[in-house]
Amino acid sequence: MDKLLIRGGTALRGEVAISGAKNAALPILCASLLAAEPLYLSNLPQLRDVSTMLRLLEQMGVEVVCHAPDMVSLNSRGLHNPLAPYDMVKTMRASILVLGPLLARHGEARVSLPGGCAIGARPVEQHIKGLQAMGAEVNVEHGYIHACCAADKGRLQGACIVTDMVTVTGTENLMMAAVLAEGETIIENAAREPEVVDLADCLISMGAQISGAGTDKIRIRGVERLHGARHSIMADRIETGTYLCAAAATGGEVRLTRTSAAYLDAVVDKLLDAGCDIVTERDAIRLKAPARLKAVSVRTSPYPAFPTDMQAQFMAINCVAEGSAVIRETIFENRFMHAVELIRLGADIRIDANNAMVTGVERLDGATVMATDLRASASLVIAGLVAQGETVIDRIYHLDRGYEKIEEKLRQLGARVERIR
């Protein structure tokens, strides 16, 4: 497995472009299953999860053509195999997002229960309950979800769906299923994340009738068919936040382009509290770090509150900040695994259930650490950039799932980083 070698102690300075959002790209790729005409996508990030999704769609019969590194067209006119096998989806939880589109367009789907990061239980019951409310017959057997439309209906039926919990992928799956359903579907307690809005914008450009995306109540009026379209993937707000944290922790000054602070209010507010100077532009963000950060407490919650995907990065910057802070994780029950690795670098962290007390230290020291999930990997990179000496991060395939060319971008900002193959 590849490793990342970081020689820390250098402040990040300069300018770097942010890639398209992984968490927007994956559902939008699945949206191509809903129409028999090409969907052209731009600003597509070059990530392992994206490559896996493209291979998955190809084996279903989708024609995939890459026009540029970040541009692709998908044509599902020849869709013939509504199967998502375990071997292809075991590392990527987003594979569940083919379930709704396949059921809506093909009338049947067989999808392996997905894998992904080991950060806690992320059940698919909300997806299944919603599809059943729309008239689908769903069985889970031998590790697969087998779903089909009721024989007497032939297509899904509109329904009022109230999810028991806020679920991003659940909202996206049900929204994609509903666009071809007969009648109106209402999703209550819907996820409000910007990536849900980006998917809705793409579906609307394909002819879907959707209102309320970005609120907790989404209305979808089903149509007979969708058509082809062009769509540009939104900027990755988590990648943006990660580079802001890296610059803040190292005492640097950076300008991030092709991104926006519009979806990062909670993160920007915390960085301001930590003492950073931040200037927002239309398509860029500037950050200048103080001589030493102030510790800031965070509590993760669904959007628009502080995102769980930024929790690990803030734990890393608190490790070298002045004072103590409490980090409370309310979304996933097993998302503090990076704390043990940060302690190996000299961090002062105490864990109590879903709370972490972090007391800043004067310095971290390089060591060999192991990534346990995607965002944990990012926290170790930030800590390695700050630590004195060399830090080696093992199992960085997690990073490759969510950060495009991270070592190249960090080198653009002056970091001493190299990949060991």
Coordinates of C-alpha atoms in Angstrom, one line a residue:
M1 CA 0.0 0.0 0.0
D2 CA 1.1 3.6 -0.7
K3 CA 2.3 5.7 2.2
L4 CA 2.7 9.5 2.6
L5 CA 6.0 10.9 3.9
I6 CA 5.7 14.4 5.4
R7 CA 8.6 16.5 6.6
G8 CA 6.8 18.9 8.9
G9 CA 7.5 22.4 10.2
T10 CA 6.8 24.4 7.0
A11 CA 4.0 27.0 6.9
L12 CA 1.7 26.6 3.9
R13 CA 1.7 29.5 1.5
G14 CA 0.4 30.2 -1.9
E15 CA -2.6 29.3 -4.1
V16 CA -4.3 26.1 -5.0
A17 CA -7.5 25.1 -6.8
I18 CA -10.2 23.0 -5.1
S19 CA -11.7 20.0 -6.9
G20 CA -15.3 19.0 -7.5
A21 CA -17.1 17.5 -4.5
K22 CA -17.0 13.8 -4.1
N23 CA -20.2 13.7 -2.1
A24 CA -22.0 15.6 -5.0
A25 CA -20.3 13.7 -7.8
L26 CA -21.3 10.2 -6.7
P27 CA -25.1 10.6 -6.6
I28 CA -25.0 12.7 -9.7
L29 CA -23.1 9.9 -11.5
C30 CA -26.0 7.6 -10.4
A31 CA -28.5 10.0 -11.8
S32 CA -27.3 9.1 -15.3
L33 CA -29.2 5.8 -14.8
L34 CA -32.5 7.7 -15.0
A35 CA -32.3 8.8 -18.7
A36 CA -31.7 7.1 -22.0
E37 CA -29.8 10.2 -23.2
P38 CA -26.2 11.3 -22.4
L39 CA -25.5 13.2 -19.2
Y40 CA -22.4 15.4 -19.6
L41 CA -20.6 16.2 -16.3
S42 CA -17.7 18.6 -15.7
N43 CA -15.6 19.5 -12.6
L44 CA -15.6 15.7 -11.8
P45 CA -12.9 15.0 -9.2
Q46 CA -10.3 12.3 -10.0
L47 CA -10.8 10.1 -7.0
R48 CA -10.8 6.4 -6.2
D49 CA -14.5 6.4 -5.3
V50 CA -15.4 8.1 -8.6
S51 CA -13.4 5.6 -10.6
T52 CA -15.2 2.8 -8.7
M53 CA -18.6 4.3 -9.4
L54 CA -17.8 4.6 -13.1
R55 CA -16.7 1.0 -13.3
L56 CA -19.9 0.0 -11.5
L57 CA -22.0 1.9 -14.0
E58 CA -20.1 0.5 -17.0
Q59 CA -20.8 -3.1 -15.9
M60 CA -24.5 -2.2 -15.8
G61 CA -24.3 -1.2 -19.4
V62 CA -23.7 2.5 -19.1
E63 CA -21.4 3.9 -21.8
V64 CA -18.8 6.1 -20.2
V65 CA -16.6 8.5 -22.3
C66 CA -13.9 10.6 -20.7
H67 CA -13.5 13.9 -22.6
A68 CA -10.9 15.4 -20.2
P69 CA -9.6 14.5 -16.8
D70 CA -12.5 16.3 -15.2
M71 CA -15.2 15.8 -17.9
V72 CA -17.2 12.7 -18.7
S73 CA -20.3 11.7 -20.5
L74 CA -22.6 8.8 -19.4
N75 CA -25.2 7.2 -21.6
S76 CA -27.4 4.6 -20.0
R77 CA -29.4 3.8 -23.2
G78 CA -28.0 0.3 -23.1
L79 CA -28.6 -0.4 -19.4
H80 CA -29.1 -4.1 -19.1
N81 CA -27.7 -5.4 -15.8
P82 CA -29.3 -3.9 -12.7
L83 CA -26.8 -5.4 -10.4
A84 CA -24.2 -3.9 -8.0
P85 CA -22.0 -6.8 -7.0
Y86 CA -20.2 -7.0 -3.6
D87 CA -16.7 -7.1 -5.2
M88 CA -17.3 -3.7 -6.7
V89 CA -19.0 -1.9 -3.8
K90 CA -17.4 -3.3 -0.7
T91 CA -15.2 -0.2 -0.2
M92 CA -17.7 2.4 -1.2
R93 CA -20.9 3.1 0.8
A94 CA -22.2 5.4 -1.9
S95 CA -22.9 2.4 -4.1
I96 CA -26.3 2.3 -2.4
L97 CA -27.2 5.3 -4.5
V98 CA -27.8 3.1 -7.6
L99 CA -30.8 1.5 -5.8
G100 CA -33.3 4.2 -6.4
P101 CA -32.5 5.1 -10.0
L102 CA -32.3 1.4 -11.1
L103 CA -35.7 0.7 -9.5
A104 CA -37.3 3.8 -11.0
R105 CA -36.0 3.3 -14.5
H106 CA -35.4 -0.5 -14.8
G107 CA -38.1 -1.6 -12.4
E108 CA -35.7 -3.8 -10.5
A109 CA -32.4 -3.6 -8.7
R110 CA -30.1 -6.0 -6.8
V111 CA -27.5 -4.1 -4.8
S112 CA -24.9 -5.5 -2.3
L113 CA -25.1 -4.0 1.1
P114 CA -22.3 -1.4 0.9
G115 CA -19.0 -1.0 2.7
G116 CA -16.9 2.2 3.2
C117 CA -15.2 3.8 6.1
A118 CA -15.4 2.0 9.5
I119 CA -16.8 5.0 11.4
G120 CA -19.9 3.4 12.8
A121 CA -23.3 2.0 11.8
R122 CA -24.9 3.8 8.8
P123 CA -28.0 1.7 8.3
V124 CA -29.9 1.6 5.0
E125 CA -33.3 1.0 6.6
Q126 CA -34.4 4.6 5.7
H127 CA -33.7 3.9 2.0
I128 CA -35.7 0.6 2.1
K129 CA -38.6 2.1 4.1
G130 CA -38.9 5.0 1.7
L131 CA -38.9 2.7 -1.3
Q132 CA -41.5 0.4 0.3
A133 CA -43.7 3.4 0.9
M134 CA -43.5 4.1 -2.9
G135 CA -44.8 0.6 -3.6
A136 CA -41.5 -1.3 -4.0
E137 CA -41.2 -4.9 -2.9
V138 CA -37.8 -5.2 -1.1
N139 CA -36.0 -8.2 0.4
V140 CA -32.6 -8.4 2.0
E141 CA -31.0 -11.8 1.4
H142 CA -27.5 -13.2 1.3
G143 CA -26.0 -9.7 1.7
Y144 CA -28.0 -8.1 -1.1
I145 CA -30.9 -5.8 -1.3
H146 CA -33.3 -7.1 -4.0
A147 CA -36.0 -4.6 -4.9
C148 CA -38.6 -4.5 -7.7
C149 CA -41.8 -2.5 -8.5
A150 CA -45.1 -4.1 -7.7
A151 CA -46.2 -6.3 -10.6
D152 CA -49.7 -4.7 -10.8
K153 CA -48.3 -1.1 -11.0
G154 CA -45.2 -1.4 -13.2
R155 CA -43.6 1.8 -11.7
L156 CA -43.1 3.4 -8.4
Q157 CA -45.9 5.4 -6.8
G158 CA -45.7 8.8 -5.2
A159 CA -45.9 8.8 -1.4
C160 CA -45.4 10.9 1.7
I161 CA -42.2 9.8 3.3
V162 CA -41.0 10.9 6.8
T163 CA -37.5 9.6 7.6
D164 CA -36.8 8.6 11.2
M165 CA -33.4 10.4 10.9
V166 CA -31.7 12.9 8.7
T167 CA -29.9 10.9 6.0
V168 CA -28.1 12.4 3.1
T169 CA -27.8 9.3 0.9
G170 CA -31.3 8.3 1.9
T171 CA -32.7 11.7 0.8
E172 CA -30.7 11.4 -2.5
N173 CA -31.8 7.9 -3.2
L174 CA -35.5 8.6 -2.6
M175 CA -35.4 11.8 -4.6
M176 CA -33.9 10.0 -7.6
A177 CA -36.5 7.2 -7.3
A178 CA -39.3 9.7 -7.0
V179 CA -38.5 11.7 -10.2
L180 CA -39.9 8.8 -12.4
A181 CA -42.6 7.7 -10.0
E182 CA -46.3 8.2 -10.7
G183 CA -47.8 11.1 -8.8
E184 CA -46.2 13.4 -6.1
T185 CA -43.7 12.4 -3.5
I186 CA -43.0 14.4 -0.4
I187 CA -39.8 13.7 1.6
E188 CA -40.1 15.1 5.2
N189 CA -37.1 15.4 7.5
A190 CA -35.0 15.6 4.4
A191 CA -31.2 16.3 4.5
R192 CA -30.4 19.9 3.7
E193 CA -26.8 19.5 2.6
P194 CA -25.5 21.5 -0.5
E195 CA -24.7 18.2 -2.2
V196 CA -28.5 17.3 -2.1
V197 CA -29.2 20.7 -3.8
D198 CA -26.5 20.0 -6.4
L199 CA -28.2 16.7 -7.2
A200 CA -31.6 18.3 -7.4
D201 CA -30.2 21.0 -9.8
C202 CA -28.8 18.2 -12.0
L203 CA -32.1 16.3 -12.0
I204 CA -34.1 19.5 -12.8
S205 CA -31.8 20.1 -15.8
M206 CA -32.7 16.6 -16.9
G207 CA -36.4 17.4 -16.8
A208 CA -37.3 16.5 -13.2
Q209 CA -39.9 18.5 -11.2
I210 CA -38.4 19.2 -7.8
S211 CA -39.0 21.9 -5.3
G212 CA -37.7 22.5 -1.7
A213 CA -34.2 21.0 -2.1
G214 CA -32.1 22.6 0.7
T215 CA -35.0 22.5 3.1
D216 CA -36.3 19.7 5.3
K217 CA -39.3 19.2 3.0
I218 CA -38.8 18.2 -0.7
R219 CA -41.6 17.8 -3.2
I220 CA -41.1 15.8 -6.4
R221 CA -43.7 15.5 -9.1
G222 CA -42.9 12.4 -11.1
V223 CA -42.5 12.6 -14.9
E224 CA -42.7 9.9 -17.6
R225 CA -39.0 10.2 -18.6
L226 CA -35.9 12.4 -18.2
H227 CA -33.6 13.6 -20.9
G228 CA -29.9 14.3 -21.3
A229 CA -28.3 17.4 -19.8
R230 CA -25.0 19.1 -18.9
H231 CA -24.0 19.8 -15.3
S232 CA -20.9 21.1 -13.4
I233 CA -20.2 19.5 -10.1
M234 CA -20.1 21.9 -7.1
A235 CA -16.8 22.6 -5.4
D236 CA -15.8 20.3 -2.5
R237 CA -16.6 22.1 0.7
I238 CA -14.8 19.5 2.8
E239 CA -11.6 19.6 0.8
T240 CA -11.9 23.4 1.1
G241 CA -12.2 23.2 4.8
T242 CA -9.3 20.7 5.1
Y243 CA -6.9 23.0 3.3
L244 CA -8.0 26.0 5.4
C245 CA -7.3 23.9 8.5
A246 CA -3.9 22.8 7.2
A247 CA -2.9 26.4 6.5
A248 CA -4.2 27.5 9.9
A249 CA -2.4 24.8 11.8
T250 CA 1.0 25.5 10.1
G251 CA 0.7 29.3 10.6
G252 CA 0.4 29.8 6.8
E253 CA -1.4 32.1 4.4
V254 CA -3.2 30.6 1.4
R255 CA -5.7 31.4 -1.3
L256 CA -8.1 28.6 -2.4
T257 CA -9.6 29.1 -5.8
R258 CA -12.6 27.5 -7.6
T259 CA -14.5 27.3 -4.4
S260 CA -16.8 29.4 -2.2
A261 CA -17.4 30.0 1.5
A262 CA -21.2 29.9 0.9
Y263 CA -21.6 26.4 2.3
L264 CA -18.9 26.7 5.0
D265 CA -20.3 29.2 7.5
A266 CA -19.9 26.9 10.5
V267 CA -16.3 26.1 9.6
V268 CA -15.4 29.7 8.8
D269 CA -16.9 30.9 12.0
K270 CA -14.8 28.4 14.0
L271 CA -11.6 29.4 12.2
L272 CA -12.3 33.0 12.9
D273 CA -12.8 32.1 16.6
A274 CA -9.4 30.4 16.4
G275 CA -7.8 33.7 15.4
C276 CA -7.6 33.4 11.6
D277 CA -8.1 36.3 9.2
I278 CA -10.4 35.1 6.4
V279 CA -11.4 37.1 3.3
T280 CA -14.1 35.6 1.0
E281 CA -14.3 36.3 -2.7
R282 CA -16.8 35.2 -5.2
D283 CA -14.9 32.1 -6.2
A284 CA -12.1 32.0 -3.7
I285 CA -11.2 32.2 0.0
R286 CA -8.1 33.7 1.6
L287 CA -6.9 32.7 5.0
K288 CA -4.0 34.1 7.1
A289 CA -3.2 32.3 10.3
P290 CA -2.1 33.9 13.6
A291 CA 1.2 33.1 15.3
R292 CA -0.7 30.5 17.3
L293 CA -4.2 29.4 17.1
K294 CA -6.7 29.5 20.0
A295 CA -8.5 26.2 20.8
V296 CA -12.1 26.0 19.7
S297 CA -14.8 23.6 20.8
V298 CA -17.1 22.0 18.1
R299 CA -20.2 19.9 18.1
T300 CA -21.1 18.0 14.9
S301 CA -24.7 18.1 13.6
P302 CA -26.4 17.9 10.2
Y303 CA -26.1 20.8 7.8
P304 CA -26.1 23.8 8.3
A305 CA -24.4 23.1 11.6
F306 CA -20.8 22.0 12.0
P307 CA -20.1 19.0 9.6
T308 CA -19.0 15.7 11.0
D309 CA -16.6 15.4 8.0
M310 CA -14.6 18.4 9.5
Q311 CA -14.4 17.1 13.0
A312 CA -11.1 15.2 12.7
Q313 CA -9.4 18.2 11.0
F314 CA -10.4 20.5 13.9
M315 CA -9.1 18.0 16.4
A316 CA -5.8 18.2 14.6
I317 CA -5.5 22.0 14.8
N318 CA -6.6 22.0 18.4
C319 CA -3.7 19.7 19.2
V320 CA -1.3 22.7 18.7
A321 CA -3.6 25.5 19.7
E322 CA -3.4 27.6 22.8
G323 CA -5.8 26.3 25.5
S324 CA -8.2 23.3 25.7
A325 CA -11.4 22.5 23.7
V326 CA -14.1 19.8 23.7
I327 CA -15.1 18.1 20.5
R328 CA -18.4 16.4 20.5
E329 CA -19.4 13.9 17.8
T330 CA -23.1 13.4 17.5
I331 CA -23.4 11.8 14.0
F332 CA -21.3 8.7 14.1
E333 CA -20.4 6.6 17.2
N334 CA -17.0 5.5 16.1
R335 CA -15.3 8.5 14.7
F336 CA -12.5 9.2 17.1
M337 CA -10.2 6.5 15.9
H338 CA -7.7 9.1 14.7
A339 CA -7.2 10.4 18.3
V340 CA -5.0 7.4 19.1
E341 CA -2.8 8.1 16.1
L342 CA -2.6 11.8 17.0
I343 CA -1.5 10.9 20.5
R344 CA 1.4 9.0 18.9
L345 CA 2.5 12.3 17.5
G346 CA 2.5 13.8 21.0
A347 CA -1.1 15.2 21.2
D348 CA -2.9 15.6 24.5
I349 CA -6.3 14.0 23.9
R350 CA -8.7 12.4 26.3
I351 CA -11.8 10.5 25.1
D352 CA -15.0 10.1 27.0
A353 CA -17.7 8.3 25.0
N354 CA -18.5 10.8 22.1
N355 CA -16.5 13.7 23.6
A356 CA -12.9 14.4 23.1
M357 CA -11.0 16.9 25.4
V358 CA -8.0 18.3 23.5
T359 CA -5.3 20.4 25.2
G360 CA -2.9 22.1 22.9
V361 CA 0.8 21.3 23.2
E362 CA 3.8 23.4 22.1
R363 CA 4.9 20.9 19.4
L364 CA 4.2 17.6 17.8
D365 CA 6.9 15.1 16.9
G366 CA 6.9 13.0 13.7
A367 CA 6.1 9.3 13.9
T368 CA 4.6 6.5 11.9
V369 CA 0.8 6.5 12.0
M370 CA -2.0 4.7 10.3
A371 CA -5.1 6.1 8.6
T372 CA -8.4 4.5 9.7
D373 CA -10.9 6.3 7.5
L374 CA -11.1 9.2 5.0
R375 CA -11.3 12.2 7.2
A376 CA -9.0 10.7 9.9
S377 CA -6.4 10.5 7.2
A378 CA -6.8 14.3 6.6
S379 CA -6.3 15.0 10.3
L380 CA -3.0 13.0 10.3
V381 CA -1.8 14.9 7.2
I382 CA -2.5 18.2 9.1
A383 CA -0.7 17.0 12.2
G384 CA 2.2 15.7 10.1
L385 CA 2.6 19.1 8.4
V386 CA 2.9 20.7 11.9
A387 CA 5.1 18.0 13.5
Q388 CA 8.8 18.3 13.8
G389 CA 10.7 15.7 11.8
E390 CA 9.3 13.0 9.6
T391 CA 5.8 11.6 9.7
V392 CA 4.8 8.5 7.7
I393 CA 1.1 7.9 7.1
D394 CA 0.2 4.3 6.2
R395 CA -2.9 3.1 4.4
I396 CA -3.5 6.3 2.5
Y397 CA -5.9 4.6 0.1
H398 CA -8.4 6.3 2.4
L399 CA -7.1 9.7 1.3
D400 CA -7.3 8.7 -2.4
R401 CA -11.0 8.1 -1.9
G402 CA -11.7 11.7 -1.1
Y403 CA -8.8 14.1 -1.9
E404 CA -7.6 14.6 -5.5
K405 CA -3.8 14.6 -5.8
I406 CA -3.3 15.7 -2.2
E407 CA 0.5 15.5 -2.2
E408 CA 0.7 17.6 -5.4
K409 CA -1.6 20.3 -4.1
L410 CA 0.3 20.4 -0.8
R411 CA 3.6 20.8 -2.6
Q412 CA 2.1 23.7 -4.5
L413 CA 1.7 25.4 -1.1
G414 CA 5.3 24.6 -0.1
A415 CA 4.8 21.4 1.9
R416 CA 7.5 18.8 1.9
V417 CA 5.4 15.8 1.0
E418 CA 6.0 12.7 -1.1
R419 CA 4.2 9.5 -1.8
I420 CA 6.0 6.2 -1.1
R421 CA 4.8 3.5 -3.4

